[in-house]
């Protein structure tokens, strides 16, 4: 037998030992199967190498070794390529569905606020008597009246121990605009609407992910080493779990993924927490409403509508901003935007884990990648020996 570089490494399959040892520690039966398949694949070439008495005979043996190793390697490359391709499809979908989710929430909230504005405009039109401006002016003056009463009583109580004006009939200082806004955009009203929007959007988000997962189920006919080498004497007999019901299996994987990942709690609880830290609509109304004096009917109505529009616009913009910046303990101290983005990543990772569990049992795709590296290293030894 001739001597040559990397002889020991080639004949003892040293490049494969670390990865095969690791696989055996996880799944002994599968690891043994892989090793026996590998040894069967190189049995003929190793015999030729061991019997070689001339450089040409050695070269023929090494060429055989190269061909058989490449055939074995292609089986594992098919596995990693297929899984990587399908995972990449999910990763490409991730930003698309995230943007779709956020856009739908924003669009639905815009539609809601626009509808509410129209309702309030209609109510202002119905209440648009010529003295509406005077009514608001009176209410603003009433604030001074209330302030005076409270101050007088405060001083009297401090000096005499009792209030001078016991029967306080304070003026209702809420303007027409403030009352209309509180009626149509109370925290409870907005919370209920946002809950419905989130629930519907999350359902579409989940359904879209389920469909994408089902459409990207790994092609088991491609990644099954057995089916690819059924005409070979040294086929790799790995019992991958596949059959005619791959789509059913895929939908089952989708359900399992969402069972693990989850999507927050009840959205009513979440939106309640969200709006619990929101300023009431009256704050936005106060920013918009100013003293206007006595106006004509048309001017008064238009001014009220302008105030409503400004208040609702501020409130709407504030809400949209909070979707991206307000961190909630109910969402793991993430904003809604951050939470949905992170859940997308978690869905992809959990889907890959489900594929691994369903198709490879205890093995993971990383085990196959390490085997691929071992094949590359072994082929490098063979190529060096042939030169």
CSV table of C-alpha atoms in Angstrom, one decimal:
chain,number,residue,atom,x,y,z
A,1,UNK,CA,0.0,0.0,0.0
A,2,UNK,CA,1.3,3.4,-1.0
A,3,UNK,CA,1.8,6.2,1.5
A,4,UNK,CA,0.3,9.6,0.8
A,5,UNK,CA,-0.6,12.9,2.5
A,6,UNK,CA,-3.8,12.8,4.8
A,7,UNK,CA,-3.9,9.0,4.5
A,8,UNK,CA,-4.9,8.5,8.1
A,9,UNK,CA,-7.5,11.3,8.0
A,10,UNK,CA,-9.1,9.9,4.9
A,11,UNK,CA,-9.2,6.2,5.9
A,12,UNK,CA,-10.4,6.8,9.4
A,13,UNK,CA,-12.9,9.5,8.4
A,14,UNK,CA,-11.5,11.8,11.0
A,15,UNK,CA,-13.3,14.9,9.7
A,16,UNK,CA,-16.6,13.3,10.6
A,17,UNK,CA,-15.9,12.1,14.1
A,18,UNK,CA,-16.7,15.3,16.1
A,19,UNK,CA,-20.1,15.8,14.4
A,20,UNK,CA,-21.0,12.1,14.4
A,21,UNK,CA,-20.1,11.9,18.1
A,22,UNK,CA,-22.3,14.9,18.8
A,23,UNK,CA,-25.2,13.4,16.9
A,24,UNK,CA,-24.9,10.1,18.7
A,25,UNK,CA,-25.1,11.9,22.0
A,26,UNK,CA,-28.4,13.4,21.0
A,27,UNK,CA,-29.9,10.5,18.9
A,28,UNK,CA,-27.8,7.3,19.1
A,29,UNK,CA,-29.8,5.4,16.6
A,30,UNK,CA,-29.7,8.2,14.0
A,31,UNK,CA,-26.0,8.8,14.6
A,32,UNK,CA,-25.2,5.1,14.1
A,33,UNK,CA,-27.3,5.0,11.0
A,34,UNK,CA,-25.5,8.0,9.5
A,35,UNK,CA,-22.0,6.6,10.4
A,36,UNK,CA,-22.8,3.1,8.9
A,37,UNK,CA,-24.2,4.8,5.7
A,38,UNK,CA,-21.0,6.8,5.4
A,39,UNK,CA,-18.8,3.8,5.9
A,40,UNK,CA,-20.8,1.8,3.4
A,41,UNK,CA,-20.4,4.7,0.9
A,42,UNK,CA,-16.6,4.7,1.1
A,43,UNK,CA,-16.1,0.9,1.5
A,44,UNK,CA,-15.2,0.4,-2.2
A,45,UNK,CA,-12.9,3.4,-2.5
A,46,UNK,CA,-11.1,2.5,0.7
A,47,UNK,CA,-10.4,-1.0,-0.5
A,48,UNK,CA,-9.0,0.4,-3.8
A,49,UNK,CA,-6.8,2.8,-1.8
A,50,UNK,CA,-5.5,0.1,0.5
A,51,UNK,CA,-4.7,-2.2,-2.4
A,52,UNK,CA,-3.1,0.4,-4.6
A,53,UNK,CA,0.5,-0.4,-5.6
A,54,UNK,CA,1.0,2.3,-8.2
A,55,UNK,CA,0.2,6.1,-8.2
A,56,UNK,CA,-2.4,5.5,-10.9
A,57,UNK,CA,-4.2,2.9,-8.8
A,58,UNK,CA,-4.1,5.3,-5.8
A,59,UNK,CA,-5.5,8.1,-8.0
A,60,UNK,CA,-8.4,5.9,-9.1
A,61,UNK,CA,-9.2,5.0,-5.5
A,62,UNK,CA,-9.1,8.6,-4.5
A,63,UNK,CA,-11.4,9.6,-7.4
A,64,UNK,CA,-13.9,7.0,-6.3
A,65,UNK,CA,-13.6,8.3,-2.7
A,66,UNK,CA,-14.3,11.8,-4.0
A,67,UNK,CA,-17.4,10.7,-6.0
A,68,UNK,CA,-18.9,8.7,-3.2
A,69,UNK,CA,-18.3,11.5,-0.6
A,70,UNK,CA,-19.9,14.1,-2.9
A,71,UNK,CA,-22.9,11.8,-3.4
A,72,UNK,CA,-23.3,11.5,0.4
A,73,UNK,CA,-22.7,15.2,0.9
A,74,UNK,CA,-25.4,16.2,-1.5
A,75,UNK,CA,-28.0,14.5,0.7
A,76,UNK,CA,-27.1,16.7,3.6
A,77,UNK,CA,-26.8,19.7,1.5
A,78,UNK,CA,-30.3,19.2,0.2
A,79,UNK,CA,-31.5,19.1,3.8
A,80,UNK,CA,-29.8,22.3,4.8
A,81,UNK,CA,-30.6,24.1,1.5
A,82,UNK,CA,-34.3,23.3,1.7
A,83,UNK,CA,-34.6,24.3,5.3
A,84,UNK,CA,-32.6,27.5,4.8
A,85,UNK,CA,-34.7,28.4,1.7
A,86,UNK,CA,-38.0,27.9,3.5
A,87,UNK,CA,-36.8,29.8,6.5
A,88,UNK,CA,-35.6,32.7,4.3
A,89,UNK,CA,-39.1,32.8,2.8
A,90,UNK,CA,-40.5,33.3,6.2
A,91,UNK,CA,-37.9,35.9,7.1
A,92,UNK,CA,-38.8,37.8,3.9
A,93,UNK,CA,-42.4,37.7,4.9
A,94,UNK,CA,-41.7,39.0,8.4
A,95,UNK,CA,-41.3,42.8,7.6
A,96,UNK,CA,-44.2,42.6,5.1
A,97,UNK,CA,-46.7,41.3,7.6
A,98,UNK,CA,-45.4,43.6,10.3
A,99,UNK,CA,-45.9,46.7,8.1
A,100,UNK,CA,-49.3,45.3,7.0
A,101,UNK,CA,-50.3,44.9,10.7
A,102,UNK,CA,-49.3,48.4,11.7
A,103,UNK,CA,-50.8,50.0,8.5
A,104,UNK,CA,-54.1,48.3,9.1
A,105,UNK,CA,-54.3,49.5,12.7
A,106,UNK,CA,-53.4,53.0,11.6
A,107,UNK,CA,-55.9,53.0,8.8
A,108,UNK,CA,-58.7,51.6,10.9
A,109,UNK,CA,-58.1,54.2,13.6
A,110,UNK,CA,-58.0,57.0,11.0
A,111,UNK,CA,-61.4,55.7,9.7
A,112,UNK,CA,-62.8,55.6,13.2
A,113,UNK,CA,-61.7,59.1,14.1
A,114,UNK,CA,-63.0,60.4,10.8
A,115,UNK,CA,-66.4,58.9,11.5
A,116,UNK,CA,-66.5,60.3,15.0
A,117,UNK,CA,-65.6,63.8,13.6
A,118,UNK,CA,-68.6,63.5,11.2
A,119,UNK,CA,-70.9,62.5,14.0
A,120,UNK,CA,-69.7,65.5,16.1
A,121,UNK,CA,-70.0,67.9,13.2
A,122,UNK,CA,-73.6,66.8,12.8
A,123,UNK,CA,-74.3,67.3,16.4
A,124,UNK,CA,-72.8,70.8,16.3
A,125,UNK,CA,-75.0,71.6,13.3
A,126,UNK,CA,-78.0,70.5,15.3
A,127,UNK,CA,-76.9,72.7,18.2
A,128,UNK,CA,-75.7,75.6,16.1
A,129,UNK,CA,-78.1,78.3,17.4
A,130,UNK,CA,-77.0,81.9,17.0
A,131,UNK,CA,-76.1,82.1,20.7
A,132,UNK,CA,-73.7,79.2,20.8
A,133,UNK,CA,-70.8,81.6,20.9
A,134,UNK,CA,-72.4,83.4,23.8
A,135,UNK,CA,-72.9,80.1,25.6
A,136,UNK,CA,-69.2,79.2,25.4
A,137,UNK,CA,-68.3,82.8,26.5
A,138,UNK,CA,-70.5,82.4,29.5
A,139,UNK,CA,-68.9,79.1,30.4
A,140,UNK,CA,-65.4,80.7,30.1
A,141,UNK,CA,-66.6,83.5,32.4
A,142,UNK,CA,-68.0,80.8,34.7
A,143,UNK,CA,-64.5,79.6,35.3
A,144,UNK,CA,-63.7,83.0,36.9
A,145,UNK,CA,-66.9,82.8,38.9
A,146,UNK,CA,-66.0,79.3,40.2
A,147,UNK,CA,-62.4,80.4,40.9
A,148,UNK,CA,-63.7,83.4,43.0
A,149,UNK,CA,-66.0,81.2,45.1
A,150,UNK,CA,-63.3,78.7,45.8
A,151,UNK,CA,-60.9,81.4,46.8
A,152,UNK,CA,-63.4,83.2,49.1
A,153,UNK,CA,-64.2,79.9,50.8
A,154,UNK,CA,-60.6,79.0,51.1
A,155,UNK,CA,-59.7,82.3,52.9
A,156,UNK,CA,-62.8,82.2,55.1
A,157,UNK,CA,-62.1,78.6,56.2
A,158,UNK,CA,-58.6,79.5,57.1
A,159,UNK,CA,-59.6,82.6,59.2
A,160,UNK,CA,-63.0,81.6,60.6
A,161,UNK,CA,-63.0,77.8,60.3
A,162,UNK,CA,-66.0,77.8,58.0
A,163,UNK,CA,-67.0,78.6,54.4
A,164,UNK,CA,-68.7,81.9,53.7
A,165,UNK,CA,-70.7,80.5,50.7
A,166,UNK,CA,-72.0,77.2,51.9
A,167,UNK,CA,-74.4,76.5,49.0
A,168,UNK,CA,-72.1,76.4,46.0
A,169,UNK,CA,-73.8,76.2,42.7
A,170,UNK,CA,-70.7,76.3,40.5
A,171,UNK,CA,-71.1,77.1,36.8
A,172,UNK,CA,-70.6,74.2,34.3
A,173,UNK,CA,-67.5,75.4,32.6
A,174,UNK,CA,-67.4,72.7,29.9
A,175,UNK,CA,-67.8,74.2,26.4
A,176,UNK,CA,-70.0,72.8,23.8
A,177,UNK,CA,-66.9,71.3,22.1
A,178,UNK,CA,-65.6,69.7,25.3
A,179,UNK,CA,-69.0,68.1,26.0
A,180,UNK,CA,-69.3,66.7,22.4
A,181,UNK,CA,-65.8,65.3,22.5
A,182,UNK,CA,-66.3,63.6,25.8
A,183,UNK,CA,-69.6,62.2,24.6
A,184,UNK,CA,-68.2,60.7,21.4
A,185,UNK,CA,-64.5,60.0,22.3
A,186,UNK,CA,-64.6,59.0,26.0
A,187,UNK,CA,-61.8,56.6,27.0
A,188,UNK,CA,-64.3,53.8,27.2
A,189,UNK,CA,-65.6,54.4,23.7
A,190,UNK,CA,-62.1,54.6,22.2
A,191,UNK,CA,-60.9,51.6,24.2
A,192,UNK,CA,-63.8,49.4,22.9
A,193,UNK,CA,-63.1,50.5,19.3
A,194,UNK,CA,-59.4,49.9,19.6
A,195,UNK,CA,-60.0,46.5,21.1
A,196,UNK,CA,-62.1,45.5,18.1
A,197,UNK,CA,-59.5,46.9,15.7
A,198,UNK,CA,-56.6,45.0,17.4
A,199,UNK,CA,-58.6,41.7,17.7
A,200,UNK,CA,-59.5,41.8,14.0
A,201,UNK,CA,-56.0,42.8,12.9
A,202,UNK,CA,-54.3,40.2,15.0
A,203,UNK,CA,-56.7,37.5,13.6
A,204,UNK,CA,-55.7,38.6,10.0
A,205,UNK,CA,-52.0,38.7,11.1
A,206,UNK,CA,-52.2,35.2,12.5
A,207,UNK,CA,-54.1,33.8,9.5
A,208,UNK,CA,-51.6,35.3,7.2
A,209,UNK,CA,-48.7,33.6,9.1
A,210,UNK,CA,-50.5,30.3,9.2
A,211,UNK,CA,-51.0,30.4,5.4
A,212,UNK,CA,-47.4,31.4,4.8
A,213,UNK,CA,-46.1,28.6,7.0
A,214,UNK,CA,-48.4,26.1,5.2
A,215,UNK,CA,-47.2,27.4,1.8
A,216,UNK,CA,-43.5,26.9,2.9
A,217,UNK,CA,-43.6,23.4,4.4
A,218,UNK,CA,-40.2,21.8,3.5
A,219,UNK,CA,-40.3,19.5,0.5
A,220,UNK,CA,-39.9,16.2,2.2
A,221,UNK,CA,-39.2,14.4,-1.1
A,222,UNK,CA,-36.2,16.7,-1.5
A,223,UNK,CA,-34.8,16.5,2.0
A,224,UNK,CA,-35.4,12.8,2.5
A,225,UNK,CA,-32.0,11.3,1.9
A,226,UNK,CA,-33.6,7.9,1.5
A,227,UNK,CA,-35.7,8.9,-1.5
A,228,UNK,CA,-32.8,10.6,-3.1
A,229,UNK,CA,-30.5,7.6,-2.9
A,230,UNK,CA,-32.9,4.7,-3.3
A,231,UNK,CA,-31.0,3.5,-6.4
A,232,UNK,CA,-27.7,3.5,-4.5
A,233,UNK,CA,-26.3,0.6,-2.6
A,234,UNK,CA,-25.2,2.8,0.2
A,235,UNK,CA,-28.3,4.8,0.8
A,236,UNK,CA,-28.8,6.9,3.9
A,237,UNK,CA,-31.9,5.4,5.6
A,238,UNK,CA,-33.2,8.2,7.8
A,239,UNK,CA,-36.8,7.9,8.9
A,240,UNK,CA,-38.0,11.4,8.2
A,241,UNK,CA,-41.6,11.8,9.0
A,242,UNK,CA,-43.5,12.7,5.8
A,243,UNK,CA,-46.3,11.6,3.7
A,244,UNK,CA,-49.3,12.7,1.6
A,245,UNK,CA,-50.7,14.9,4.3
A,246,UNK,CA,-47.9,17.5,4.4
A,247,UNK,CA,-50.3,20.4,4.2
A,248,UNK,CA,-52.2,19.1,7.2
A,249,UNK,CA,-48.9,18.7,9.0
A,250,UNK,CA,-48.0,22.3,8.0
A,251,UNK,CA,-51.2,23.7,9.5
A,252,UNK,CA,-50.6,21.7,12.6
A,253,UNK,CA,-47.1,23.2,12.8
A,254,UNK,CA,-48.7,26.7,12.5
A,255,UNK,CA,-51.1,26.0,15.3
A,256,UNK,CA,-48.2,24.7,17.5
A,257,UNK,CA,-46.1,27.8,16.7
A,258,UNK,CA,-48.8,30.1,17.9
A,259,UNK,CA,-49.5,28.0,20.9
A,260,UNK,CA,-45.9,28.5,21.9
A,261,UNK,CA,-45.4,32.1,20.8
A,262,UNK,CA,-48.8,33.5,21.7
A,263,UNK,CA,-50.0,37.1,20.9
A,264,UNK,CA,-50.5,39.0,24.1
A,265,UNK,CA,-53.4,38.7,26.4
A,266,UNK,CA,-57.0,39.7,25.9
A,267,UNK,CA,-56.7,42.8,23.8
A,268,UNK,CA,-59.4,44.6,25.8
A,269,UNK,CA,-57.1,44.4,28.8
A,270,UNK,CA,-54.2,45.6,26.8
A,271,UNK,CA,-56.1,48.6,25.3
A,272,UNK,CA,-57.4,49.4,28.7
A,273,UNK,CA,-53.8,49.6,29.9
A,274,UNK,CA,-52.9,51.6,26.9
A,275,UNK,CA,-55.6,54.2,27.4
A,276,UNK,CA,-55.2,54.2,31.2
A,277,UNK,CA,-52.0,56.3,30.6
A,278,UNK,CA,-53.7,58.5,28.0
A,279,UNK,CA,-54.8,62.1,28.8
A,280,UNK,CA,-58.5,62.4,28.5
A,281,UNK,CA,-59.9,63.9,25.3
A,282,UNK,CA,-60.8,67.1,27.3
A,283,UNK,CA,-57.1,67.9,27.5
A,284,UNK,CA,-56.9,68.0,23.7
A,285,UNK,CA,-60.1,70.0,23.6
A,286,UNK,CA,-58.7,72.6,26.0
A,287,UNK,CA,-55.8,73.0,23.7
A,288,UNK,CA,-58.1,73.6,20.8
A,289,UNK,CA,-60.9,75.7,22.3
A,290,UNK,CA,-60.3,79.4,22.9
A,291,UNK,CA,-62.6,82.3,23.9
A,292,UNK,CA,-64.4,83.4,20.8
A,293,UNK,CA,-67.0,85.9,22.0
A,294,UNK,CA,-70.4,86.3,20.6
A,295,UNK,CA,-70.5,85.0,17.0
A,296,UNK,CA,-73.0,84.6,14.3
A,297,UNK,CA,-74.6,81.2,13.9
A,298,UNK,CA,-72.5,80.2,10.9
A,299,UNK,CA,-69.3,81.5,12.4
A,300,UNK,CA,-70.1,79.8,15.7
A,301,UNK,CA,-70.7,76.4,14.0
A,302,UNK,CA,-67.6,76.6,11.9
A,303,UNK,CA,-65.5,77.6,15.0
A,304,UNK,CA,-66.9,74.6,16.9
A,305,UNK,CA,-66.0,72.3,14.0
A,306,UNK,CA,-62.6,73.7,13.7
A,307,UNK,CA,-62.0,73.2,17.5
A,308,UNK,CA,-63.3,69.6,17.2
A,309,UNK,CA,-61.0,68.9,14.2
A,310,UNK,CA,-58.0,70.3,16.0
A,311,UNK,CA,-58.7,68.3,19.2
A,312,UNK,CA,-59.4,65.0,17.3
A,313,UNK,CA,-56.3,65.5,15.1
A,314,UNK,CA,-54.1,66.0,18.2
A,315,UNK,CA,-55.7,63.0,19.9
A,316,UNK,CA,-55.3,60.8,16.8
A,317,UNK,CA,-51.7,61.8,16.3
A,318,UNK,CA,-50.9,61.2,19.9
A,319,UNK,CA,-52.5,57.7,19.7
A,320,UNK,CA,-50.5,56.8,16.7
A,321,UNK,CA,-47.3,58.0,18.3
A,322,UNK,CA,-48.0,55.8,21.4
A,323,UNK,CA,-48.2,52.7,19.2
A,324,UNK,CA,-44.4,53.1,18.6
A,325,UNK,CA,-43.1,54.7,21.8
A,326,UNK,CA,-45.3,53.8,24.8
A,327,UNK,CA,-43.9,50.7,26.5
A,328,UNK,CA,-46.4,48.5,28.4
A,329,UNK,CA,-45.7,46.0,31.1
A,330,UNK,CA,-48.4,43.8,29.6
A,331,UNK,CA,-46.2,43.6,26.5
A,332,UNK,CA,-43.0,42.7,28.2
A,333,UNK,CA,-42.1,46.4,28.5
A,334,UNK,CA,-42.3,46.8,24.7
A,335,UNK,CA,-44.3,49.2,22.6
A,336,UNK,CA,-47.0,47.6,20.4
A,337,UNK,CA,-44.8,48.2,17.4
A,338,UNK,CA,-41.8,46.5,19.0
A,339,UNK,CA,-43.9,43.7,20.4
A,340,UNK,CA,-45.4,42.8,17.0
A,341,UNK,CA,-41.9,43.0,15.4
A,342,UNK,CA,-40.4,40.7,18.0
A,343,UNK,CA,-43.3,38.2,17.7
A,344,UNK,CA,-42.6,38.0,14.0
A,345,UNK,CA,-39.1,36.9,14.7
A,346,UNK,CA,-40.3,34.5,17.3
A,347,UNK,CA,-42.8,33.0,14.9
A,348,UNK,CA,-40.0,32.3,12.4
A,349,UNK,CA,-37.7,30.7,14.9
A,350,UNK,CA,-40.5,28.6,16.5
A,351,UNK,CA,-41.6,27.4,13.0
A,352,UNK,CA,-38.1,26.2,12.3
A,353,UNK,CA,-38.0,24.4,15.6
A,354,UNK,CA,-41.3,22.7,14.8
A,355,UNK,CA,-40.0,21.6,11.5
A,356,UNK,CA,-36.9,20.1,13.2
A,357,UNK,CA,-39.1,18.4,15.8
A,358,UNK,CA,-41.5,17.0,13.2
A,359,UNK,CA,-39.0,15.9,10.6
A,360,UNK,CA,-35.7,15.2,12.4
A,361,UNK,CA,-36.8,14.1,15.9
A,362,UNK,CA,-34.1,15.1,18.3
A,363,UNK,CA,-31.7,16.4,15.7
A,364,UNK,CA,-31.5,20.1,14.7
A,365,UNK,CA,-30.5,21.7,11.4
A,366,UNK,CA,-27.2,22.7,13.0
A,367,UNK,CA,-26.2,19.1,13.2
A,368,UNK,CA,-26.6,18.8,9.4
A,369,UNK,CA,-24.6,22.0,8.9
A,370,UNK,CA,-21.8,20.5,10.9
A,371,UNK,CA,-21.9,17.4,8.8
A,372,UNK,CA,-21.7,19.5,5.7
A,373,UNK,CA,-18.6,21.1,7.0
A,374,UNK,CA,-17.1,17.7,7.7
A,375,UNK,CA,-17.7,16.7,4.1
A,376,UNK,CA,-16.0,19.8,2.9
A,377,UNK,CA,-13.0,19.1,5.1
A,378,UNK,CA,-12.8,15.4,4.1
A,379,UNK,CA,-13.0,16.4,0.4
A,380,UNK,CA,-10.1,18.8,1.0
A,381,UNK,CA,-8.0,15.9,2.3
A,382,UNK,CA,-8.9,13.9,-0.8
A,383,UNK,CA,-8.0,16.7,-3.2
A,384,UNK,CA,-4.7,17.4,-1.4
A,385,UNK,CA,-3.9,13.6,-1.6
A,386,UNK,CA,-4.7,13.6,-5.4
A,387,UNK,CA,-2.2,16.4,-6.2
